[in-house]
Coordinates of C-alpha atoms in Angstrom, one line a residue:
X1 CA 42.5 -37.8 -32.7
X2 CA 42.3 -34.8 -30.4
X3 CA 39.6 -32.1 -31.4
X4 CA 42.2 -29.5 -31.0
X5 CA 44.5 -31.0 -34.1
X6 CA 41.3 -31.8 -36.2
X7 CA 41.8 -28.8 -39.1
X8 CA 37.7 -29.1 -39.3
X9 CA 37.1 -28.4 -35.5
X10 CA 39.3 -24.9 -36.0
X11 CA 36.7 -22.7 -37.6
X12 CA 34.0 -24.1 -35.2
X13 CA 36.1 -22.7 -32.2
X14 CA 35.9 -19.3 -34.4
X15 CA 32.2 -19.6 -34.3
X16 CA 32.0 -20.3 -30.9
X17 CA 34.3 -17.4 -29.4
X18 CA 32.3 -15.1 -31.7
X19 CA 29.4 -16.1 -30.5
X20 CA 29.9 -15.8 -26.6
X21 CA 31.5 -12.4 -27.4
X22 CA 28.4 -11.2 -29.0
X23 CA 26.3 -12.3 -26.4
X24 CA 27.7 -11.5 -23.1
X25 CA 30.4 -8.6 -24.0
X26 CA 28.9 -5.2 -24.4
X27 CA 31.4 -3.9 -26.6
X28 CA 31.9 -5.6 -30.1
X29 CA 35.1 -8.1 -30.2
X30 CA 37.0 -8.7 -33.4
X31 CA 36.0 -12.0 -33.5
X32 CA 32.3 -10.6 -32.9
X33 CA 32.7 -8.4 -36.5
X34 CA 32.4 -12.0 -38.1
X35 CA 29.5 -12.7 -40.4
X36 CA 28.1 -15.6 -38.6
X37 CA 26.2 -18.0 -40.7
X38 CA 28.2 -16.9 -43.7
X39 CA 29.2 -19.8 -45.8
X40 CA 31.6 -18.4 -48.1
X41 CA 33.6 -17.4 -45.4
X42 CA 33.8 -20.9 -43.4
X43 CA 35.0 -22.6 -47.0
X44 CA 38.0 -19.7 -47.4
X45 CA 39.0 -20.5 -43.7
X46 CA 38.5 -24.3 -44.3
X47 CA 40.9 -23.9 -47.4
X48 CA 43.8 -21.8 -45.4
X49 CA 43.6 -24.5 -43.0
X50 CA 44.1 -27.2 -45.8
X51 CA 47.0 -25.4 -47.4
X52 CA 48.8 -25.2 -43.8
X53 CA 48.4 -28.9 -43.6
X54 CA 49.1 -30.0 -46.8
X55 CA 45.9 -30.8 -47.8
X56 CA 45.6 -33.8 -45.3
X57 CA 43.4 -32.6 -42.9
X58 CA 40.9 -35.3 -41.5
X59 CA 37.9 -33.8 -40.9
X60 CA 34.8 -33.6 -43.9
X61 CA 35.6 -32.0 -46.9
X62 CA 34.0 -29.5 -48.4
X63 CA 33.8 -29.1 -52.1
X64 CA 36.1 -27.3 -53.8
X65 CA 35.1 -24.1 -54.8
X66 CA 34.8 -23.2 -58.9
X67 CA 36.7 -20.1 -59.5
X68 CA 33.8 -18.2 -61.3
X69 CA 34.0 -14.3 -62.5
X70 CA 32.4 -12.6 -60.0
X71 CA 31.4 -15.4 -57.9
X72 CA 32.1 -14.1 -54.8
X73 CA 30.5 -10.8 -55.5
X74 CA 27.4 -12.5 -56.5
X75 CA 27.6 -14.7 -53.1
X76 CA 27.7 -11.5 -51.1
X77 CA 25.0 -9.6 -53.2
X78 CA 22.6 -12.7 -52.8
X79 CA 23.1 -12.8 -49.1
X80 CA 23.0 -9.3 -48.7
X81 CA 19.7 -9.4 -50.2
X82 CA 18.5 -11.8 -48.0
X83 CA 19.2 -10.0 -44.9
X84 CA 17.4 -7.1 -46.4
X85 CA 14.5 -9.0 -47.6
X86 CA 14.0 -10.6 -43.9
X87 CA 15.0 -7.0 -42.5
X88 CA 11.9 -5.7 -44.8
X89 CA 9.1 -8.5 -43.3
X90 CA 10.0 -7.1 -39.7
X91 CA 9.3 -3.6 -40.7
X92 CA 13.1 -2.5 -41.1
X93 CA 13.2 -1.0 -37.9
X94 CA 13.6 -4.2 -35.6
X95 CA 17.2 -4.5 -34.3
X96 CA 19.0 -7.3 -34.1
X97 CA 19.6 -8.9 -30.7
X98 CA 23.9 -9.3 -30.7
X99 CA 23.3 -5.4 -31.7
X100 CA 25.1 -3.0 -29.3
X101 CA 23.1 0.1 -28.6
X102 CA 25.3 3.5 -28.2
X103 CA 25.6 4.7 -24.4
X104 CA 23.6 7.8 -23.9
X105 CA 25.4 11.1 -24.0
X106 CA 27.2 12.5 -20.8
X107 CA 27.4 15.5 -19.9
X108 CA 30.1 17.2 -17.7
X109 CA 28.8 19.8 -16.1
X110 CA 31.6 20.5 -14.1
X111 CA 33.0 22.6 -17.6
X112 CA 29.8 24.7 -18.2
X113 CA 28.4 27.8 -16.1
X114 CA 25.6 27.9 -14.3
X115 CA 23.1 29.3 -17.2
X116 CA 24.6 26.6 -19.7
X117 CA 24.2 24.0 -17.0
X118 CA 20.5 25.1 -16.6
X119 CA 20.4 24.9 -20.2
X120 CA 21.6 21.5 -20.6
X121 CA 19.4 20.2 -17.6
X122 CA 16.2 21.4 -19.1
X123 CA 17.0 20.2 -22.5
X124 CA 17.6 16.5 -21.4
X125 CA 14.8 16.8 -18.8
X126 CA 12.5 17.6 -22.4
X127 CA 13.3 14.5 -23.3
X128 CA 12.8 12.4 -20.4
X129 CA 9.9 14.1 -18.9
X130 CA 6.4 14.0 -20.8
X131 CA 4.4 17.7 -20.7
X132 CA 7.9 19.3 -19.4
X133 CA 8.1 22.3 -21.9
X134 CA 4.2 22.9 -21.5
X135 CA 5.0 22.5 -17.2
X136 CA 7.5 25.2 -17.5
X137 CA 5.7 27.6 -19.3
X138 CA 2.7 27.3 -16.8
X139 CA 5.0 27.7 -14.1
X140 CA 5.6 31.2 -15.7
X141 CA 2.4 31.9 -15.9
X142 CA 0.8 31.0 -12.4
X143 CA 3.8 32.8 -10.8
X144 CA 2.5 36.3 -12.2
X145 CA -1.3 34.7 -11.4
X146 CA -0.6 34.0 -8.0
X147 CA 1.7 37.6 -7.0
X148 CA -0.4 40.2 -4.5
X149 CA 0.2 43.1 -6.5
X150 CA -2.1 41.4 -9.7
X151 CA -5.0 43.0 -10.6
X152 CA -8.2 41.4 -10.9
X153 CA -8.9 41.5 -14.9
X154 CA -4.9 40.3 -15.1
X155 CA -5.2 37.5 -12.8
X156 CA -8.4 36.8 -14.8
X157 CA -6.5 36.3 -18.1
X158 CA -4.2 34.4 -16.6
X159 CA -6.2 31.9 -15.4
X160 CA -8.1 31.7 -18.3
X161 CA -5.2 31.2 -20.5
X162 CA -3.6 28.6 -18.2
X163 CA -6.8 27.1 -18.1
X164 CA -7.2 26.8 -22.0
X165 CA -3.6 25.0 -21.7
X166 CA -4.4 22.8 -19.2
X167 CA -7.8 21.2 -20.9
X168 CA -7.7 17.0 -21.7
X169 CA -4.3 17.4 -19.9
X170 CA -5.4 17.8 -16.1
X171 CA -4.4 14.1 -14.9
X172 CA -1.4 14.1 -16.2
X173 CA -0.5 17.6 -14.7
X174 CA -1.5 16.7 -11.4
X175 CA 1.4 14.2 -11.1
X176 CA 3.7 16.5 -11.5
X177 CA 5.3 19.0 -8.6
X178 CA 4.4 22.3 -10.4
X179 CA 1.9 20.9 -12.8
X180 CA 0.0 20.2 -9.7
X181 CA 0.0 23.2 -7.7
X182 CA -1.0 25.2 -11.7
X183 CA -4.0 23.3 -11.5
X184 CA -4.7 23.9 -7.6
X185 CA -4.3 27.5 -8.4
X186 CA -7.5 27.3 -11.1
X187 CA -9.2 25.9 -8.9
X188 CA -9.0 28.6 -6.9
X189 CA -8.9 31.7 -9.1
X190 CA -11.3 30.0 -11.9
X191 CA -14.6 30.2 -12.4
X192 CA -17.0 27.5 -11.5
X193 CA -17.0 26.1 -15.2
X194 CA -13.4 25.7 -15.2
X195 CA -13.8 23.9 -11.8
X196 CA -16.4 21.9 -13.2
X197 CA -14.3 20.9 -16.4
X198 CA -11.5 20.3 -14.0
X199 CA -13.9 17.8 -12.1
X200 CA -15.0 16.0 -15.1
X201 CA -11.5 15.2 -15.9
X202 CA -10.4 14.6 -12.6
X203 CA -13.2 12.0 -11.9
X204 CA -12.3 8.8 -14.0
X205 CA -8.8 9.0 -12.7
X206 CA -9.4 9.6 -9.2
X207 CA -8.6 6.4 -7.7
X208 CA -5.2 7.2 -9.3
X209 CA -4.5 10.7 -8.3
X210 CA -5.6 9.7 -4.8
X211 CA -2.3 7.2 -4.3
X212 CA -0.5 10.4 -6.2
X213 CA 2.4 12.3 -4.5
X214 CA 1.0 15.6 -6.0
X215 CA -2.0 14.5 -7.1
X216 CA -3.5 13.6 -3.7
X217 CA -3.3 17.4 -3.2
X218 CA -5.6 17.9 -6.2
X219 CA -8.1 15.3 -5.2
X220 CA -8.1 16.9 -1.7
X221 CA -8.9 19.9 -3.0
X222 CA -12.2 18.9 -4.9
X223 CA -13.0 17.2 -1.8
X224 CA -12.4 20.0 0.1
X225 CA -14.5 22.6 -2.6
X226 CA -17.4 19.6 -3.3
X227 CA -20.8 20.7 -1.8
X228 CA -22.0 18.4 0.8
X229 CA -25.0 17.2 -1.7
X230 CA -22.6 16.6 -4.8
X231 CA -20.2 14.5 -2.2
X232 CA -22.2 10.8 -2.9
X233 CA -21.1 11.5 -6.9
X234 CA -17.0 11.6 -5.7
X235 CA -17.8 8.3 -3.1
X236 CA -18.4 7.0 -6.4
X237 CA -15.3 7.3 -8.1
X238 CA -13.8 5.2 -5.8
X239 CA -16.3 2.3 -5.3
X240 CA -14.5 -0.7 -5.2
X241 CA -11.7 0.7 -3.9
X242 CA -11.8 1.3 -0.8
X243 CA -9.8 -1.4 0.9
X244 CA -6.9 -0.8 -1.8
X245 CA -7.2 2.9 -0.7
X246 CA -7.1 2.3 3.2
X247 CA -3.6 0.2 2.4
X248 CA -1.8 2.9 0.9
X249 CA -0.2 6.0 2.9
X250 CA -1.2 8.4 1.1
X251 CA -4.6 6.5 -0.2
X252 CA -5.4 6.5 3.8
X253 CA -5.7 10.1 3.7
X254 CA -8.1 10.6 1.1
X255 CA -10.2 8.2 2.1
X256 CA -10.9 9.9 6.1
X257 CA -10.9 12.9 3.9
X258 CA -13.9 11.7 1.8
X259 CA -15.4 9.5 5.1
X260 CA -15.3 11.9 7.6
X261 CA -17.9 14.3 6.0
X262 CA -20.4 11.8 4.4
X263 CA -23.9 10.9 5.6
X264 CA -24.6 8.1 7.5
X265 CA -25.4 5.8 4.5
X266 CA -23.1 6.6 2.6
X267 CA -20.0 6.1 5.5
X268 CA -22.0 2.8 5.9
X269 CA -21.5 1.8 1.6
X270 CA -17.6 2.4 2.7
X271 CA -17.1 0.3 5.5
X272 CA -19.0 -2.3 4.1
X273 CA -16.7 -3.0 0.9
X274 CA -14.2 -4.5 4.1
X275 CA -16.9 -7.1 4.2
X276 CA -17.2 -8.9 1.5
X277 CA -16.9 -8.0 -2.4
X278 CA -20.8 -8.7 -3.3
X279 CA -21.3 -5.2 -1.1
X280 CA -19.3 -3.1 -3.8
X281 CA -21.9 -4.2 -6.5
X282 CA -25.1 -4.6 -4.1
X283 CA -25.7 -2.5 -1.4
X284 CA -26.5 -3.4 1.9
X285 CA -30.2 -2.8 2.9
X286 CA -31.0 0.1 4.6
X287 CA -31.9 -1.9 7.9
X288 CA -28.3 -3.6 7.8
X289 CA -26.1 -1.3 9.7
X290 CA -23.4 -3.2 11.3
X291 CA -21.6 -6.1 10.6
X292 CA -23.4 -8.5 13.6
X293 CA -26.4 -8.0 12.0
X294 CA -25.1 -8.5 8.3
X295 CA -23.7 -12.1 9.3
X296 CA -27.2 -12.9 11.3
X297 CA -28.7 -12.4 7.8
X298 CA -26.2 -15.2 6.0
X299 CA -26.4 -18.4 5.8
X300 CA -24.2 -20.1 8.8
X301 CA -21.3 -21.8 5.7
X302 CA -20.8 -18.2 4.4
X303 CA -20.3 -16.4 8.1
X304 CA -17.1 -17.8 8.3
X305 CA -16.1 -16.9 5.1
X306 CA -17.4 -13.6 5.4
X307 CA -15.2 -12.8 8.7
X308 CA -11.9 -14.8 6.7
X309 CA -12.1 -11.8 3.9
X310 CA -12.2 -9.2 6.9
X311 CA -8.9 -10.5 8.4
X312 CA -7.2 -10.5 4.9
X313 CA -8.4 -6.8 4.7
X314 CA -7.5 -5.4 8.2
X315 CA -4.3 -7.1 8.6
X316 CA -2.2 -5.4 5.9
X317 CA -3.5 -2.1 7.1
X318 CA -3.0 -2.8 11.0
X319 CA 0.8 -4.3 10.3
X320 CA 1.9 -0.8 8.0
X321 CA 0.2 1.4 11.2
X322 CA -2.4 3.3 9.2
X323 CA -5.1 3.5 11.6
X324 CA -5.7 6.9 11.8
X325 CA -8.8 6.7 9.6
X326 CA -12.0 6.7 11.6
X327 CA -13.3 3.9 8.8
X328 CA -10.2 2.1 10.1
X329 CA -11.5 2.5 13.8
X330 CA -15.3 1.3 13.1
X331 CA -14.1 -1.8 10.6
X332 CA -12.1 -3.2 13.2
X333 CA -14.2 -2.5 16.3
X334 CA -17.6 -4.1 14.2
X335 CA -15.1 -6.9 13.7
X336 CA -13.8 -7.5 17.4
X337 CA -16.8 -7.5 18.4
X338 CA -18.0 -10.5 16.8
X339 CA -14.3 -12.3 16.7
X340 CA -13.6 -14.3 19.1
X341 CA -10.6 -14.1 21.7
X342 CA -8.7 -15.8 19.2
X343 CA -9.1 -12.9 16.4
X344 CA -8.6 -10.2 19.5
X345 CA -5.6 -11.5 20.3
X346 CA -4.3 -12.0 16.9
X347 CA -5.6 -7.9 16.0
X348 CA -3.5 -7.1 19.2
X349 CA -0.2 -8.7 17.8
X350 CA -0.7 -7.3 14.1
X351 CA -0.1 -3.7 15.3
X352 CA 2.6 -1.8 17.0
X353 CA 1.7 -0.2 20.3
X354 CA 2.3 3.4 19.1
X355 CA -0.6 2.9 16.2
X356 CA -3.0 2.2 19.2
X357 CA -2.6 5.5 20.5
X358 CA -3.8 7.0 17.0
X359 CA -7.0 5.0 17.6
X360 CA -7.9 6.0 20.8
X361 CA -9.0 9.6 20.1
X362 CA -12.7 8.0 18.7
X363 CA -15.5 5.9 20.1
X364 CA -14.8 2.6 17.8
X365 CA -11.2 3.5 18.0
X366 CA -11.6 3.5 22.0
X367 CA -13.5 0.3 21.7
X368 CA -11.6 -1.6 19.9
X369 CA -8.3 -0.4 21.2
X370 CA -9.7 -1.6 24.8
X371 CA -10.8 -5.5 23.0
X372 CA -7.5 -5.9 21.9
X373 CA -6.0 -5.0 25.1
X374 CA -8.7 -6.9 27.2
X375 CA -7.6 -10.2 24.9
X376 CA -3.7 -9.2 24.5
X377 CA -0.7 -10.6 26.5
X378 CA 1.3 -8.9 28.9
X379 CA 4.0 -8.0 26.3
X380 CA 1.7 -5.6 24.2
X381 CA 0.2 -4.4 27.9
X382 CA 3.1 -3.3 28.3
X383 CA 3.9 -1.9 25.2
X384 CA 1.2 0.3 25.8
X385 CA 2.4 1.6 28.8
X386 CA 5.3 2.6 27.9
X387 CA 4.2 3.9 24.9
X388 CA 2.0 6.4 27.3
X389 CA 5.0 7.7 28.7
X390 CA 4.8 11.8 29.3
X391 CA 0.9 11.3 27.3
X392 CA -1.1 10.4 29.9
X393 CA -2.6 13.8 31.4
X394 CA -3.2 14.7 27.7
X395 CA -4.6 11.1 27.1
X396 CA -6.9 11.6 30.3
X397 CA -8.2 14.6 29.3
X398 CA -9.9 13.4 25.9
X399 CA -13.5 12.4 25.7
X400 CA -13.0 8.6 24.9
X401 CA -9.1 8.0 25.2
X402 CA -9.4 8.3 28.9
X403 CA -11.1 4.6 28.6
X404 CA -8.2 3.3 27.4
X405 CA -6.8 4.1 30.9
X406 CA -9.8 2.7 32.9
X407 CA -9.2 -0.5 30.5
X408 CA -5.6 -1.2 31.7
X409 CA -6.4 -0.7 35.1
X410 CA -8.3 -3.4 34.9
X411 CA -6.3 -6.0 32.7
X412 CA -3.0 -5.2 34.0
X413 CA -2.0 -7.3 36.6
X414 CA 1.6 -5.7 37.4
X415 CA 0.6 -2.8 39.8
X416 CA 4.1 -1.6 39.8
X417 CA 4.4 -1.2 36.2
X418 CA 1.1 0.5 36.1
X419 CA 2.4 3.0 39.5
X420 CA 5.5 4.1 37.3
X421 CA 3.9 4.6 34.0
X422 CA 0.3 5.9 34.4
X423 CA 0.0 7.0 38.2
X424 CA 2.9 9.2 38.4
X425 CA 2.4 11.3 35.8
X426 CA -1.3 11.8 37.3
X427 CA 0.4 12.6 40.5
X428 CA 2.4 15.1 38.8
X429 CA -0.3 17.4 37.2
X430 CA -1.8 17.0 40.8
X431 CA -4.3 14.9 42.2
X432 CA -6.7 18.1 42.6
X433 CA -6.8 19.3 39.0
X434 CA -7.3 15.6 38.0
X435 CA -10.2 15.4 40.3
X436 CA -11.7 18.6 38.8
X437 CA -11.5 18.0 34.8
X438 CA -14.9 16.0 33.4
X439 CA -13.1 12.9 31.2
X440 CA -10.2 13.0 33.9
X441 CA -11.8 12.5 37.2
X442 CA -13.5 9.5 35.7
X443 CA -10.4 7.3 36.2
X444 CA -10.0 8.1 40.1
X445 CA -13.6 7.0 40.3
X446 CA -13.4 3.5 38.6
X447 CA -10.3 2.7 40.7
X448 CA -13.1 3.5 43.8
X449 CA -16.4 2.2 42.1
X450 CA -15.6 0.5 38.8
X451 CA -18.6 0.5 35.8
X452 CA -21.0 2.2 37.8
X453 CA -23.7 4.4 35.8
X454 CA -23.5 7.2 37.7
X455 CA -20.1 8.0 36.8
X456 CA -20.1 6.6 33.2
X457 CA -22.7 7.4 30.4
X458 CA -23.6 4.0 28.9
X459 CA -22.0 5.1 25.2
X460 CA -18.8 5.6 27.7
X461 CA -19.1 2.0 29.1
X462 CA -19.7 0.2 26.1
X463 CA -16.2 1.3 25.2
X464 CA -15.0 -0.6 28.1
X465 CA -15.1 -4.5 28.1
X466 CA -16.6 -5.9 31.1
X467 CA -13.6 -8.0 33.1
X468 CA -16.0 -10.6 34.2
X469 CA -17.0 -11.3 30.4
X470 CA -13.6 -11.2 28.9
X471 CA -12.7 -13.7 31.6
X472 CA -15.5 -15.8 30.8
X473 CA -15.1 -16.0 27.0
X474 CA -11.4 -17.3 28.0
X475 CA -12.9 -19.9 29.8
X476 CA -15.5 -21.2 27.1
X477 CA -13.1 -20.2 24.6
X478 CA -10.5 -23.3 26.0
X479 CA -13.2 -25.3 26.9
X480 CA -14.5 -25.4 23.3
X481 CA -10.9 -26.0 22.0
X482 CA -10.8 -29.2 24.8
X483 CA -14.3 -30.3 23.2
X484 CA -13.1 -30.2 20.3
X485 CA -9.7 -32.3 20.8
X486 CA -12.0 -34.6 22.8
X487 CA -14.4 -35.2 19.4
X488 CA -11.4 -35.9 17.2
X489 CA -10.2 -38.4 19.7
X490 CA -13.4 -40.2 19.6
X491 CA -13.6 -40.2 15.8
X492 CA -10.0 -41.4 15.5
X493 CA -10.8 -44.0 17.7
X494 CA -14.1 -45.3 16.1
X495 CA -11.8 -45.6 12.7
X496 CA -9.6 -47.8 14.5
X497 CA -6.3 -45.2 14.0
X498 CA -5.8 -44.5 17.8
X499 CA -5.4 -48.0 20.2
X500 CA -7.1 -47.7 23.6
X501 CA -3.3 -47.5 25.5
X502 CA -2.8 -44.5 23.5
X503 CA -6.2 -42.7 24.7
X504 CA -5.3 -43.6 28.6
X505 CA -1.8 -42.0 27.8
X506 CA -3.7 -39.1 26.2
X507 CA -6.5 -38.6 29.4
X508 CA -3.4 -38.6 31.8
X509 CA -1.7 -35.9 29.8
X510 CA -4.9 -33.6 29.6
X511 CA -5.6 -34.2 33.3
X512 CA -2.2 -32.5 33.8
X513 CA -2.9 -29.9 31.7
X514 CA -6.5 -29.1 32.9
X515 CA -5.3 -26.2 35.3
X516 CA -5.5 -22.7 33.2
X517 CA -3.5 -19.2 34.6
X518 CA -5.5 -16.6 33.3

């Protein structure tokens, strides 16, 4: 018999339909107001169907129901107290999942004026916002503070009341637009114990409040404020997160902010964390100061490893362009300098040719800038070049970025490209003013005498690779890889897997191949 003329299949279609309208329809259906799972309910439907039919359905029969006094009632009341009862052992507040919940209120603000509007905006903001009420009463307060006209003892009470406010709350403030700038303005106006109980709260969340949109400003601030001798306790806060730091925009900042006036050893602690994750919980030793002579220390298995976990470090940072940190600038050059051409050309692929001019202004940046371009092709060359465009007086003129000239000039092979884009905008400042600046002059003279000692300092020429030497690690470089073809062929054929045709056939194909354009 067909399902659709079975009388028993008719209340299972119900269940169905009230089912799927629970589940994917937002609103609740008619069919959806059925008590599902009630058993009552299925036997009066079953019956209905039986009288329509005569009683000669052909599905299973249910029992027939005794007509007892109250016997419904009591059905209901027993499951309704089983609902509750389960309802009780989930805490009574759980809700159930076909449960629709009610759409938030909206408001049209079109009907209200502008004071009710404001109204209305700050009272929904109260409830989305944490700390809004105690923001815009601060706000209040540091507008007075921070007026010209304020007297001393006024501004004084100010701060201290804004202060009193603020305590066990200062993290949370700082991530806020106003909240942010309150707290700024205490550190300003405050006393050195309220800066002090600022810093204490500050300090565990730094990491945090560093990646912050307002909160960076904060963090900055303390920096900015922190004696030179207390600066090693704020390094601190941020162990092990360096890296992390150096990825993020506005991380970036904080982290040259905090770099740039450290000591030697302690700029040292920070770019070693690139190196290897046993340096954020052991220090390097204090005759350890770059990376060549931290892999000369490890065993020869671990170097390898050691330079893998650089790459997965610098890469992220090189492909988003945030190289203007000077930790940026002396990771990477440390790290080109013991890559091979290989990981120099690779470095010069991961970043865009405008982040290379934001590297340039430095010594490592300078260095490494010209070992990517020594190893790079001639699309990035000339990238760079045109990159240069209307920069390269000013470019000239800087104590190491003039290198970076003196480098192309010796890389780039296409003396056209290099007339239109570097020596006509030298021609245009004029070739007499050029002669006469210090940094400038210097590129006139490597074009006549290149590398020569008299015109370049030696902390100047070990920012520029040496021609002869890049082209020589070229050569060994694709030697080694022809060794090393040449060893797997040999082991391949000592295992029997490669016939002796087959290694004639490969000999004449690497004879063709053995001429290399540099």
């Amino acid at each position: 018999m067909a399902r659709d003329l079975k009388s028993s299949g008719n209340a299972a279609k119900a269940r169905r339909q009230a089912r799927r309208s629970a589940k994917f329809n937002p609103k609740p259906a008619a069919a959806a107001l059925i008590n599902v799972g009630d058993k009552g309910q299925y036997d009066d439907e079953y019956a209905a169907n039986e009288g329509e039919n005569g009683g000669k359905g052909s599905g299973k029969k249910l029992g027939k129901r005794k007509k007892t006094a109250g016997g419904a009632d009591r059905a209901d009341a027993k499951f309704s107290g089983a609902k509750k009862t389960k309802a009780g052992a989930n805490g009574g507040d759980k809700k159930n999942k076909h449960d629709v919940e009610k759409p938030r209120e909206k408001v049209d603000f079109s009907q209200l004026n502008r004071k009710e509007a404001k109204a209305k905006s700050d009272e929904l903001k109260a409830l989305r916002k944490p700390n809004f009420a105690l923001v815009q009463e601060l706000a209040v307060m540091w507008e007075r503070m921070r007026g010209k006209k304020v007297s001393k003892n006024d501004r004084r009470e100010l701060c201290d009341a804004i202060y009193a406010k603020c305590v066990g709350k200062v993290p949370e403030l700082a991530n806020n637009h106003k909240g942010s700038r309150v707290v700024q303005a205490v550190m300003k106006y405050g006393t050195p114990e309220q800066c002090d109980g600022i810093m204490s709260e500050v300090k565990p969340q730094m990491s945090l409040l560093s990646k912050s949109l307002y909160g960076n400003f904060l963090v900055r601030k303390l920096i900015d404020g922190t004696n030179k001798n207390d600066l090693p306790a704020l390094i601190e806060c941020v162990k092990g997160q360096i890296s992390r730091l150096a990825r993020h925009p506005i991380g970036s900042q904080i982290l040259e902010a905090l770099y740039h006036p450290a000591a030697a050893k302690e700029k040292r602690g920070m770019v070693f964390e690139f190196y290897g994750p046993e340096y954020v919980h052991f220090r390097a030793s204090d005759d350890v100061k770059t990376l060549r002579e931290a892999l000369l220390l490890k065993p020869v298995a671990q170097r390898q490893g050691m330079l893998q976990h650089i790459n997965m470090s610098m890469i992220p940072v090189l492909e988003k362009g945030l190289v203007s940190s000077s930790i940026i600038h002396r990771v990477l050059a440390e790290y080109l300098d013991v890559g091979g051409p290989s990981s120099k050309a690779e470095a010069a692929g991961s970043i865009a040719a405008a982040g290379l001019l934001r590297m340039m202004h430095t010594k490592d940046g300078a260095t490494a800038v010209n070992l990517m371009l020594s190893y790079a092709g001639a699309k990035q060359r000339k990238g760079v070049i045109k990159a240069l465009k209307g920069q390269v007086w000013r470019v000239a003129q800087d104590d190491y970025a003039h290198c970076v000239i003196t480098t192309l000039f010796d890389c780039v092979d296409d003396t056209q490209l290099l007339s239109k884009g570097i020596i006509s905008e030298l021609k245009q400042e004029g070739l007499e003013e050029v002669i006469m600046h210090k940094n400038a002059r210097r590129i006139i003279l490597h074009l006549l005498n290149p590398r020569c000692t008299r015109y370049f300092p030696p902390h100047l020429l070990e920012c520029v690779p040496d021609p002869a030497k890049v082209k020589q690690d070229a050569e060994d470089a694709v030697e080694a890889l022809k060794r090393g073809g040449r060893a797997e062929k040999e082991a391949k054929k000592a295992s029997g897997k490669v016939s002796d045709s087959d290694d004639e056939d490969n000999d004449a194909d690497e004879s063709d191949d053995d001429v290399v354009v540099f």
